Coordinates of C-alpha atoms in Angstrom, one line a residue:
M31 CA 12.3 -16.0 -12.2
Q32 CA 13.1 -15.6 -8.5
Q33 CA 10.2 -15.4 -6.1
S34 CA 10.6 -13.0 -3.2
A35 CA 10.0 -14.0 0.4
P36 CA 6.9 -12.7 2.0
I37 CA 7.3 -9.1 3.0
A38 CA 10.6 -9.0 1.2
D39 CA 11.0 -5.3 1.5
A40 CA 9.3 -4.0 4.6
S41 CA 10.7 -0.5 4.0
V42 CA 8.6 -0.3 0.7
L43 CA 5.5 -1.3 2.6
S44 CA 6.3 1.2 5.4
G45 CA 6.9 3.9 2.8
I46 CA 3.5 3.2 1.1
V47 CA 1.7 3.5 4.4
E48 CA 3.5 6.8 5.2
A49 CA 2.8 8.2 1.7
V50 CA -0.9 7.3 2.0
R51 CA -1.1 8.9 5.5
D52 CA 0.7 12.1 4.4
G53 CA -0.9 12.3 0.9
Y54 CA 2.3 12.1 -1.1
E55 CA 0.8 10.9 -4.4
R56 CA 4.0 11.0 -6.4
V57 CA 6.0 9.0 -3.9
L58 CA 3.1 6.6 -3.5
R59 CA 3.0 5.9 -7.2
R60 CA 6.8 5.2 -7.3
L61 CA 6.6 2.9 -4.3
L62 CA 3.6 1.0 -5.6
A63 CA 5.5 0.4 -8.9
R64 CA 8.4 -1.0 -6.9
L65 CA 6.1 -3.2 -4.9
A66 CA 4.3 -4.4 -8.1
E67 CA 7.7 -5.7 -9.4
R68 CA 8.0 -8.3 -6.7
A69 CA 4.8 -8.4 -4.6
T70 CA 3.5 -11.6 -3.1
V71 CA 0.1 -12.3 -1.6
A72 CA 1.7 -12.0 1.8
D73 CA 3.0 -8.5 0.9
L74 CA -0.5 -7.5 -0.1
C75 CA -2.0 -8.8 3.0
A76 CA 0.6 -7.0 5.1
L77 CA -0.1 -3.8 3.2
R78 CA -3.8 -4.1 3.8
D79 CA -3.3 -4.7 7.5
A80 CA -0.9 -1.7 7.7
L81 CA -3.3 0.6 5.9
T82 CA -6.4 -0.4 7.8
P83 CA -5.8 1.7 10.9
H84 CA -5.3 4.8 8.6
L85 CA -8.7 4.4 7.0
G86 CA -11.8 5.8 8.7
V87 CA -14.3 3.4 10.2
N88 CA -17.0 4.6 7.8
D89 CA -14.7 4.8 4.9
P90 CA -16.1 2.7 2.0
T91 CA -12.6 1.7 0.9
S92 CA -12.0 -0.1 4.2
A93 CA -14.0 -3.0 2.8
G94 CA -11.4 -3.3 0.0
R95 CA -13.7 -1.6 -2.6
P96 CA -13.3 1.8 -4.0
G97 CA -15.9 4.3 -2.8
P98 CA -18.3 6.2 -4.9
P99 CA -16.9 9.3 -6.7
R100 CA -17.2 12.5 -4.8

């Protein structure tokens, strides 16, 4: 089994950030599946850092936990 280098596919991470920002759920699911096939801890940290500016300051998910149902 080959382990990918950290942030092996920056375009997937960029696509995820864009899909979250634009609300493209179908594209987001597809990209998350692709990321799950070869994600490393570094990839997940990079994704968190990339998504943080797109979350509201008072957004409960910014702490890494899902917020209460609305």
